[in-house]
GROMACS .gro file of C-alpha atoms in nm:
model
  411
    1MET     CA    1   4.280  20.554  12.077
    2GLU     CA    2   4.343  20.862  12.291
    3PRO     CA    3   4.610  20.701  12.487
    4PHE     CA    4   4.775  20.625  12.141
    5PHE     CA    5   4.873  20.999  12.135
    6ASN     CA    6   5.018  21.259  12.339
    7PRO     CA    7   4.875  21.497  12.374
    8PRO     CA    8   4.535  21.321  12.300
    9LEU     CA    9   4.408  21.349  11.943
   10HIS     CA   10   4.107  21.567  12.031
   11LYS     CA   11   4.336  21.824  12.178
   12GLN     CA   12   4.564  21.828  11.908
   13ARG     CA   13   4.289  21.899  11.647
   14HIS     CA   14   4.165  22.191  11.887
   15GLN     CA   15   4.540  22.325  11.889
   16PHE     CA   16   4.546  22.323  11.526
   17VAL     CA   17   4.229  22.545  11.489
   18ILE     CA   18   4.366  22.769  11.767
   19ASP     CA   19   4.703  22.811  11.616
   20PHE     CA   20   4.529  22.891  11.294
   21ILE     CA   21   4.306  23.149  11.472
   22GLU     CA   22   4.607  23.328  11.641
   23LYS     CA   23   4.795  23.335  11.294
   24ASN     CA   24   4.490  23.458  11.063
   25LYS     CA   25   4.279  23.652  11.319
   26PRO     CA   26   3.942  23.584  11.204
   27LYS     CA   27   3.655  23.803  11.360
   28LYS     CA   28   3.364  23.580  11.270
   29VAL     CA   29   3.406  23.215  11.338
   30VAL     CA   30   3.127  22.935  11.313
   31ASP     CA   31   3.169  22.566  11.439
   32LEU     CA   32   2.930  22.330  11.268
   33GLY     CA   33   2.870  22.032  11.473
   34CYS     CA   34   2.976  22.219  11.785
   35CYS     CA   35   2.821  21.924  12.016
   36GLU     CA   36   2.932  21.981  12.371
   37CYS     CA   37   3.082  22.322  12.287
   38THR     CA   38   3.430  22.219  12.405
   39LEU     CA   39   3.611  22.395  12.134
   40LEU     CA   40   3.411  22.688  12.142
   41LYS     CA   41   3.470  22.725  12.522
   42LYS     CA   42   3.861  22.748  12.428
   43LEU     CA   43   3.810  22.997  12.138
   44LYS     CA   44   3.596  23.252  12.344
   45PHE     CA   45   3.919  23.335  12.530
   46HIS     CA   46   4.082  23.457  12.189
   47ARG     CA   47   3.932  23.801  12.181
   48GLU     CA   48   4.036  23.864  11.808
   49ILE     CA   49   3.713  23.692  11.753
   50GLU     CA   50   3.394  23.924  11.768
   51HIS     CA   51   3.128  23.675  11.655
   52LEU     CA   52   3.138  23.308  11.778
   53VAL     CA   53   2.877  23.077  11.655
   54GLY     CA   54   2.794  22.698  11.724
   55VAL     CA   55   2.552  22.490  11.547
   56ASP     CA   56   2.443  22.148  11.617
   57ILE     CA   57   2.150  21.926  11.533
   58ASP     CA   58   2.129  21.783  11.894
   59GLU     CA   59   1.910  22.052  12.103
   60ALA     CA   60   1.946  21.853  12.418
   61ILE     CA   61   2.316  21.835  12.431
   62VAL     CA   62   2.363  22.191  12.333
   63LYS     CA   63   2.140  22.333  12.609
   64ARG     CA   64   2.313  22.110  12.859
   65LYS     CA   65   2.657  22.281  12.791
   66MET     CA   66   2.556  22.638  12.643
   67HIS     CA   67   2.587  22.828  12.982
   68SER     CA   68   2.945  22.733  13.013
   69LEU     CA   69   2.995  22.998  12.724
   70ALA     CA   70   2.867  23.281  12.937
   71PRO     CA   71   3.095  23.558  13.062
   72VAL     CA   72   3.284  23.481  13.392
   73SER     CA   73   3.330  23.720  13.681
   74THR     CA   74   3.662  23.859  13.545
   75ASP     CA   75   3.490  23.944  13.213
   76TYR     CA   76   3.266  24.189  13.418
   77LEU     CA   77   3.538  24.306  13.656
   78GLN     CA   78   3.807  24.372  13.403
   79PRO     CA   79   3.649  24.421  13.059
   80GLY     CA   80   3.837  24.500  12.763
   81TYR     CA   81   3.776  24.706  12.449
   82GLU     CA   82   3.726  24.376  12.253
   83GLN     CA   83   3.369  24.279  12.157
   84LEU     CA   84   3.244  23.908  12.162
   85CYS     CA   85   2.897  23.800  12.079
   86VAL     CA   86   2.834  23.411  12.126
   87GLU     CA   87   2.540  23.240  11.967
   88LEU     CA   88   2.429  22.889  11.972
   89TYR     CA   89   2.173  22.746  11.709
   90GLN     CA   90   1.985  22.410  11.671
   91GLY     CA   91   1.993  22.286  11.309
   92SER     CA   92   2.103  22.078  11.039
   93VAL     CA   93   2.446  22.156  10.844
   94THR     CA   94   2.264  22.052  10.526
   95GLU     CA   95   2.005  22.321  10.559
   96ARG     CA   96   2.059  22.697  10.459
   97ASP     CA   97   2.036  22.980  10.722
   98ALA     CA   98   2.121  23.342  10.612
   99ARG     CA   99   2.267  23.426  10.957
  100LEU     CA  100   2.569  23.197  10.877
  101ARG     CA  101   2.679  23.376  10.560
  102GLY     CA  102   2.977  23.612  10.533
  103PHE     CA  103   3.202  23.441  10.829
  104ASP     CA  104   3.568  23.469  10.807
  105LEU     CA  105   3.624  23.094  10.932
  106ALA     CA  106   3.403  22.788  10.919
  107LEU     CA  107   3.499  22.466  11.116
  108SER     CA  108   3.388  22.133  11.085
  109ILE     CA  109   3.594  21.908  11.322
  110GLU     CA  110   3.505  21.537  11.290
  111LEU     CA  111   3.162  21.609  11.160
  112ILE     CA  112   3.121  21.480  10.791
  113GLU     CA  113   3.183  21.121  10.868
  114HIS     CA  114   2.853  21.137  11.052
  115LEU     CA  115   2.666  21.249  10.773
  116PRO     CA  116   2.477  20.997  10.536
  117VAL     CA  117   2.666  20.957  10.208
  118PRO     CA  118   2.400  21.145   9.995
  119ASP     CA  119   2.402  21.427  10.244
  120VAL     CA  120   2.775  21.500  10.197
  121GLU     CA  121   2.721  21.669   9.865
  122ARG     CA  122   2.436  21.878  10.006
  123PHE     CA  123   2.664  21.966  10.296
  124SER     CA  124   2.934  22.091  10.047
  125GLU     CA  125   2.686  22.302   9.853
  126VAL     CA  126   2.551  22.485  10.170
  127LEU     CA  127   2.900  22.546  10.344
  128PHE     CA  128   3.096  22.627  10.016
  129GLY     CA  129   2.827  22.749   9.776
  130TYR     CA  130   2.580  22.930  10.020
  131MET     CA  131   2.775  23.022  10.343
  132ALA     CA  132   3.078  23.094  10.148
  133PRO     CA  133   3.317  23.167  10.433
  134VAL     CA  134   3.664  23.316  10.360
  135ARG     CA  135   3.840  23.013  10.524
  136ALA     CA  136   3.704  22.655  10.630
  137ILE     CA  137   3.879  22.372  10.822
  138ILE     CA  138   3.748  22.037  10.775
  139SER     CA  139   3.880  21.743  10.966
  140THR     CA  140   3.788  21.373  10.943
  141PRO     CA  141   3.956  21.016  11.025
  142ASN     CA  142   4.200  20.894  10.792
  143SER     CA  143   4.093  20.520  10.728
  144ASP     CA  144   4.453  20.433  10.615
  145PHE     CA  145   4.572  20.489  10.964
  146ASN     CA  146   4.307  20.251  11.126
  147PRO     CA  147   4.521  19.924  11.106
  148LEU     CA  148   4.756  20.098  11.347
  149LEU     CA  149   4.478  20.148  11.610
  150PRO     CA  150   4.487  19.855  11.867
  151GLY     CA  151   4.177  19.646  11.873
  152LEU     CA  152   3.982  19.866  11.628
  153ARG     CA  153   3.729  19.660  11.418
  154GLY     CA  154   3.540  19.857  11.150
  155PHE     CA  155   3.510  20.242  11.203
  156ARG     CA  156   3.626  20.435  11.485
  157HIS     CA  157   3.271  20.544  11.606
  158PRO     CA  158   2.952  20.360  11.578
  159ASP     CA  159   2.778  20.675  11.423
  160HIS     CA  160   3.035  20.717  11.154
  161LYS     CA  161   2.863  20.661  10.815
  162PHE     CA  162   3.189  20.636  10.632
  163GLU     CA  163   3.565  20.694  10.683
  164TRP     CA  164   3.763  20.819  10.386
  165THR     CA  165   4.110  20.733  10.272
  166ARG     CA  166   4.367  21.003  10.204
  167GLN     CA  167   4.291  20.959   9.831
  168GLU     CA  168   3.915  20.981   9.886
  169PHE     CA  169   3.951  21.296  10.088
  170GLN     CA  170   4.155  21.454   9.861
  171SER     CA  171   3.932  21.382   9.558
  172TRP     CA  172   3.638  21.545   9.753
  173ALA     CA  173   3.819  21.841   9.834
  174GLU     CA  174   3.958  21.898   9.466
  175LYS     CA  175   3.599  21.851   9.375
  176VAL     CA  176   3.464  22.126   9.623
  177CYS     CA  177   3.757  22.364   9.498
  178ALA     CA  178   3.669  22.318   9.128
  179GLU     CA  179   3.296  22.383   9.209
  180PHE     CA  180   3.290  22.688   9.427
  181GLY     CA  181   3.626  22.854   9.389
  182TYR     CA  182   3.846  22.762   9.664
  183GLU     CA  183   4.208  22.628   9.692
  184VAL     CA  184   4.290  22.372   9.960
  185ASP     CA  185   4.583  22.257  10.158
  186ILE     CA  186   4.568  21.903  10.302
  187THR     CA  187   4.748  21.809  10.645
  188GLY     CA  188   4.670  21.650  10.952
  189VAL     CA  189   4.742  21.567  11.328
  190GLY     CA  190   4.835  21.246  11.483
  191GLN     CA  191   5.155  21.112  11.333
  192VAL     CA  192   5.275  20.758  11.321
  193PRO     CA  193   5.545  20.725  11.620
  194ASP     CA  194   5.788  20.548  11.432
  195GLY     CA  195   5.771  20.768  11.140
  196ARG     CA  196   5.605  20.567  10.864
  197TRP     CA  197   5.401  20.874  10.760
  198GLU     CA  198   5.435  20.818  10.385
  199GLN     CA  199   5.259  20.477  10.417
  200PHE     CA  200   4.959  20.564  10.690
  201GLY     CA  201   4.961  20.932  10.691
  202PHE     CA  202   4.788  21.143  10.964
  203CYS     CA  203   4.539  20.983  11.209
  204SER     CA  204   4.310  21.274  11.151
  205GLN     CA  205   4.327  21.432  10.819
  206ILE     CA  206   4.253  21.818  10.788
  207ALA     CA  207   4.167  22.022  10.486
  208VAL     CA  208   4.224  22.395  10.502
  209PHE     CA  209   4.017  22.573  10.234
  210HIS     CA  210   4.084  22.936  10.120
  211ARG     CA  211   3.820  23.101   9.892
  212LEU     CA  212   3.958  23.261   9.587
  213LYS     CA  213   3.821  23.596   9.462
  214SER     CA  214   3.670  23.434   9.159
  215GLY     CA  215   3.455  23.198   9.416
  216CYS     CA  216   3.094  23.170   9.328
  217ASN     CA  217   2.768  23.107   9.507
  218VAL     CA  218   2.522  22.837   9.377
  219PHE     CA  219   2.224  22.992   9.577
  220ASP     CA  220   2.027  23.296   9.544
  221GLN     CA  221   2.193  23.519   9.817
  222SER     CA  222   1.894  23.755   9.835
  223GLN     CA  223   1.672  23.508   9.995
  224GLU     CA  224   1.684  23.545  10.380
  225GLU     CA  225   1.628  23.200  10.490
  226THR     CA  226   1.651  23.103  10.877
  227SER     CA  227   1.593  22.735  10.920
  228TYR     CA  228   1.812  22.734  11.240
  229THR     CA  229   1.666  22.782  11.588
  230LEU     CA  230   1.848  23.024  11.823
  231LEU     CA  231   1.919  22.847  12.148
  232TYR     CA  232   2.144  23.091  12.344
  233SER     CA  233   2.290  23.439  12.274
  234VAL     CA  234   2.509  23.661  12.498
  235ASN     CA  235   2.704  23.978  12.452
  236TYR     CA  236   3.035  24.005  12.659
  237PRO     CA  237   3.080  24.331  12.849
  238THR     CA  238   3.304  24.571  12.665
  239LEU     CA  239   3.442  24.899  12.736
  240ARG     CA  240   3.291  25.040  12.384
  241ASP     CA  241   2.972  25.028  12.574
  242ASN     CA  242   2.957  25.359  12.764
  243ASN     CA  243   2.749  25.197  13.047
  244VAL     CA  244   3.009  24.937  13.092
  245LEU     CA  245   3.274  25.212  13.071
  246ARG     CA  246   3.112  25.435  13.314
  247ARG     CA  247   3.085  25.145  13.567
  248VAL     CA  248   3.439  25.045  13.542
  249LEU     CA  249   3.559  25.410  13.572
  250VAL     CA  250   3.353  25.487  13.875
  251SER     CA  251   3.475  25.150  14.058
  252GLU     CA  252   3.835  25.232  13.981
  253VAL     CA  253   3.794  25.593  14.084
  254LEU     CA  254   3.631  25.509  14.436
  255PHE     CA  255   3.890  25.229  14.476
  256TRP     CA  256   4.184  25.461  14.428
  257ALA     CA  257   4.037  25.766  14.623
  258GLU     CA  258   3.953  25.552  14.918
  259SER     CA  259   4.302  25.406  14.927
  260MET     CA  260   4.441  25.769  14.917
  261LYS     CA  261   4.194  25.887  15.200
  262ARG     CA  262   4.300  25.585  15.404
  263ARG     CA  263   4.656  25.662  15.372
  264TRP     CA  264   4.617  26.015  15.432
  265THR     CA  265   4.410  25.951  15.756
  266GLU     CA  266   4.667  25.701  15.879
  267ALA     CA  267   4.945  25.981  15.832
  268LYS     CA  268   4.724  26.244  16.019
  269ASP     CA  269   4.646  25.980  16.301
  270THR     CA  270   5.042  25.914  16.333
  271GLU     CA  271   5.098  26.283  16.304
  272GLU     CA  272   4.846  26.351  16.614
  273ARG     CA  273   4.992  26.090  16.822
  274GLY     CA  274   5.362  26.203  16.748
  275GLU     CA  275   5.402  26.567  16.714
  276GLY     CA  276   5.057  26.704  16.727
  277LEU     CA  277   5.063  26.873  16.420
  278VAL     CA  278   4.701  26.855  16.326
  279THR     CA  279   4.463  27.065  16.554
  280LYS     CA  280   4.188  26.898  16.717
  281HIS     CA  281   3.846  26.990  16.627
  282SER     CA  282   3.649  27.180  16.920
  283ALA     CA  283   3.349  27.398  16.952
  284ALA     CA  284   3.563  27.708  16.883
  285CYS     CA  285   3.659  27.603  16.530
  286GLY     CA  286   3.306  27.670  16.428
  287GLU     CA  287   3.186  27.584  16.086
  288GLY     CA  288   3.458  27.741  15.880
  289SER     CA  289   3.779  27.687  15.715
  290PRO     CA  290   4.101  27.613  15.918
  291THR     CA  291   4.277  27.884  16.096
  292GLU     CA  292   4.579  28.064  16.004
  293ASP     CA  293   4.766  27.894  16.275
  294GLN     CA  294   4.677  27.547  16.145
  295ARG     CA  295   4.811  27.657  15.778
  296ARG     CA  296   5.126  27.808  15.941
  297SER     CA  297   5.174  27.477  16.130
  298ALA     CA  298   5.137  27.290  15.816
  299SER     CA  299   5.354  27.516  15.613
  300ASP     CA  300   5.660  27.481  15.902
  301SER     CA  301   5.621  27.118  15.858
  302GLY     CA  302   5.760  27.130  15.496
  303GLU     CA  303   5.448  27.016  15.318
  304GLU     CA  304   5.359  27.220  14.990
  305PHE     CA  305   5.035  27.090  14.883
  306ASP     CA  306   4.746  27.111  15.140
  307VAL     CA  307   4.386  26.986  15.100
  308TRP     CA  308   4.141  27.084  15.359
  309CYS     CA  309   3.824  26.914  15.458
  310THR     CA  310   3.600  27.217  15.469
  311ASN     CA  311   3.244  27.050  15.391
  312ARG     CA  312   3.133  26.939  15.741
  313ILE     CA  313   2.798  26.767  15.742
  314ARG     CA  314   2.552  26.674  16.033
  315PHE     CA  315   2.345  26.379  16.014
  316GLN     CA  316   2.062  26.354  16.262
  317SER     CA  317   1.918  26.033  16.370
  318GLY     CA  318   1.664  26.057  16.647
  319ALA     CA  319   1.840  26.211  16.952
  320THR     CA  320   2.185  26.135  16.817
  321THR     CA  321   2.381  26.368  16.612
  322ARG     CA  322   2.720  26.280  16.446
  323SER     CA  323   2.982  26.473  16.231
  324VAL     CA  324   3.093  26.392  15.907
  325GLN     CA  325   3.346  26.570  15.717
  326SER     CA  326   3.432  26.556  15.349
  327VAL     CA  327   3.770  26.460  15.234
  328PRO     CA  328   3.827  26.613  14.894
  329VAL     CA  329   4.050  26.415  14.655
  330PRO     CA  330   4.149  26.622  14.363
  331LEU     CA  331   4.067  26.466  14.024
  332SER     CA  332   4.387  26.569  13.887
  333LEU     CA  333   4.556  26.373  14.160
  334LEU     CA  334   4.363  26.062  14.060
  335TRP     CA  335   4.444  26.130  13.690
  336VAL     CA  336   4.824  26.145  13.755
  337SER     CA  337   4.843  25.870  13.997
  338CYS     CA  338   4.612  25.605  13.853
  339PRO     CA  339   4.717  25.490  13.502
  340ARG     CA  340   4.404  25.272  13.460
  341VAL     CA  341   4.169  25.573  13.538
  342SER     CA  342   4.382  25.783  13.301
  343SER     CA  343   4.353  25.514  13.017
  344LEU     CA  344   3.972  25.458  13.061
  345CYS     CA  345   3.859  25.816  13.012
  346GLY     CA  346   4.144  25.951  12.803
  347SER     CA  347   4.156  26.311  12.944
  348LEU     CA  348   4.097  26.499  13.274
  349SER     CA  349   3.808  26.675  13.120
  350ASN     CA  350   3.647  26.337  13.018
  351LEU     CA  351   3.684  26.207  13.372
  352ARG     CA  352   3.504  26.513  13.505
  353HIS     CA  353   3.239  26.455  13.255
  354TYR     CA  354   3.189  26.084  13.341
  355LEU     CA  355   3.174  26.167  13.713
  356MET     CA  356   2.960  26.464  13.690
  357ASP     CA  357   2.606  26.276  13.691
  358GLU     CA  358   2.713  25.976  13.869
  359PRO     CA  359   2.506  25.906  14.157
  360LEU     CA  360   2.770  25.707  14.352
  361VAL     CA  361   3.002  26.002  14.321
  362ARG     CA  362   2.981  26.328  14.504
  363LEU     CA  363   3.201  26.616  14.341
  364SER     CA  364   3.314  26.951  14.502
  365PRO     CA  365   3.088  27.251  14.383
  366ASP     CA  366   3.373  27.339  14.140
  367GLY     CA  367   3.371  26.985  13.990
  368TYR     CA  368   3.763  26.958  14.040
  369ALA     CA  369   3.769  26.724  14.357
  370LEU     CA  370   3.599  26.399  14.454
  371LEU     CA  371   3.455  26.435  14.820
  372LEU     CA  372   3.472  26.134  15.038
  373GLU     CA  373   3.300  26.118  15.360
  374GLN     CA  374   3.509  26.088  15.692
  375GLU     CA  375   3.357  26.030  16.029
  376GLY     CA  376   3.507  26.149  16.345
  377GLY     CA  377   3.548  26.466  16.572
  378SER     CA  378   3.818  26.634  16.417
  379TYR     CA  379   3.906  26.827  16.118
  380ILE     CA  380   4.123  26.633  15.873
  381TYR     CA  381   4.418  26.847  15.752
  382ILE     CA  382   4.599  26.667  15.477
  383GLN     CA  383   4.934  26.798  15.353
  384PHE     CA  384   5.041  26.663  15.022
  385ASP     CA  385   5.331  26.702  14.780
  386LEU     CA  386   5.261  26.529  14.435
  387ASP     CA  387   5.633  26.496  14.354
  388ASP     CA  388   5.754  26.372  14.687
  389SER     CA  389   5.446  26.165  14.817
  390GLY     CA  390   5.532  25.856  14.612
  391TYR     CA  391   5.176  25.829  14.495
  392ALA     CA  392   5.265  25.930  14.136
  393GLU     CA  393   5.528  25.647  14.127
  394VAL     CA  394   5.305  25.395  14.274
  395GLY     CA  395   5.024  25.472  14.036
  396LEU     CA  396   5.243  25.465  13.742
  397ASN     CA  397   5.394  25.127  13.839
  398GLN     CA  398   5.063  24.982  13.920
  399THR     CA  399   4.957  24.690  13.719
  400LEU     CA  400   4.635  24.516  13.705
  401ASN     CA  401   4.676  24.141  13.677
  402SER     CA  402   4.447  23.981  13.429
  403ALA     CA  403   4.262  23.681  13.559
  404ALA     CA  404   4.415  23.346  13.469
  405LEU     CA  405   4.235  23.199  13.188
  406GLU     CA  406   4.010  22.905  13.293
  407ASN     CA  407   4.066  22.579  13.148
  408TRP     CA  408   3.733  22.460  13.025
  409GLU     CA  409   3.855  22.155  12.856
  410GLU     CA  410   3.671  21.825  12.936
  411ASP     CA  411   3.890  21.525  12.898
   0.00000   0.00000   0.00000
């Protein structure tokens, strides 16, 4: 049947759901009969959804596929402010579970035809009378279309218990609306190629239910029934979590600070080889600050903003001693030059606060500069003009490319 349609029919059904979600932006979505989680793996990338749940009666098949819903590396490296919790349950859609009440959207894609006929009424009561979602999308095969499918004898799948005509589907949907306070729009996917829609309709018929304000529940909502078994649960990293925010901020700060230090060091080395404006460290320099001659030399070179490496640390390892200097990178410079840093922390004072107790970061005694270690036998004399350096321009124009969405579709 799939080669009969382009795109394949299952992709058209999924795209119908995705388009509906993009338009209506539900925050809580449950997929009843999620099977191999194919639809859920697509929906997890739509971050308007904050709570994504799948339910299926087949525990084994859910367990085989559930880890495909785990966060990928880019979710940890570039988390956003959106929240997402994914849960998978084993259970029957004819059983009540209080954890599935109050959802914005319930999906039942090609599920209802797998239920024994006596269970259909029970399914309707549980879905519309107990779970009572704001909206629901139900799709099922249209048996009026079956004569057009090459080589089909009987039902489309050996597990189907029935397949409704358009009139039968319409009658069931109207009965649901009358009993539970919904209204319905019936449409579908998979059109007849030669335009004979009025005669055969869509290959898959879809009912979109909207709950009315006067909708009613037929079950006692005070009973906290939990008949489903939780198989999988994961919370995606989000910048609303202070621990995640701090980790990402520190990573960004260290990346940008090291980039600045490397650029300054390269400029210093070039200057040493060329004009010799940076004075070599010698025993005469002692442990103190740069000399006035060095400051005057920097001033004569036309630079306006100078940062000295004044903290020199000696590391003793056996009989070997090596000198390590600390390159101070002003937090204000990081704030101005790095839009990602400024957007994460909101203010310069917040940036200082986040870094103050971070073990991976060493700040100057006054807390206004980040200290980076620089090995070598010379002082690092950095002259820096914020306006003319190009750092501000580079930083403000820097964009972080979001990782390409993974295509989890299984044909």
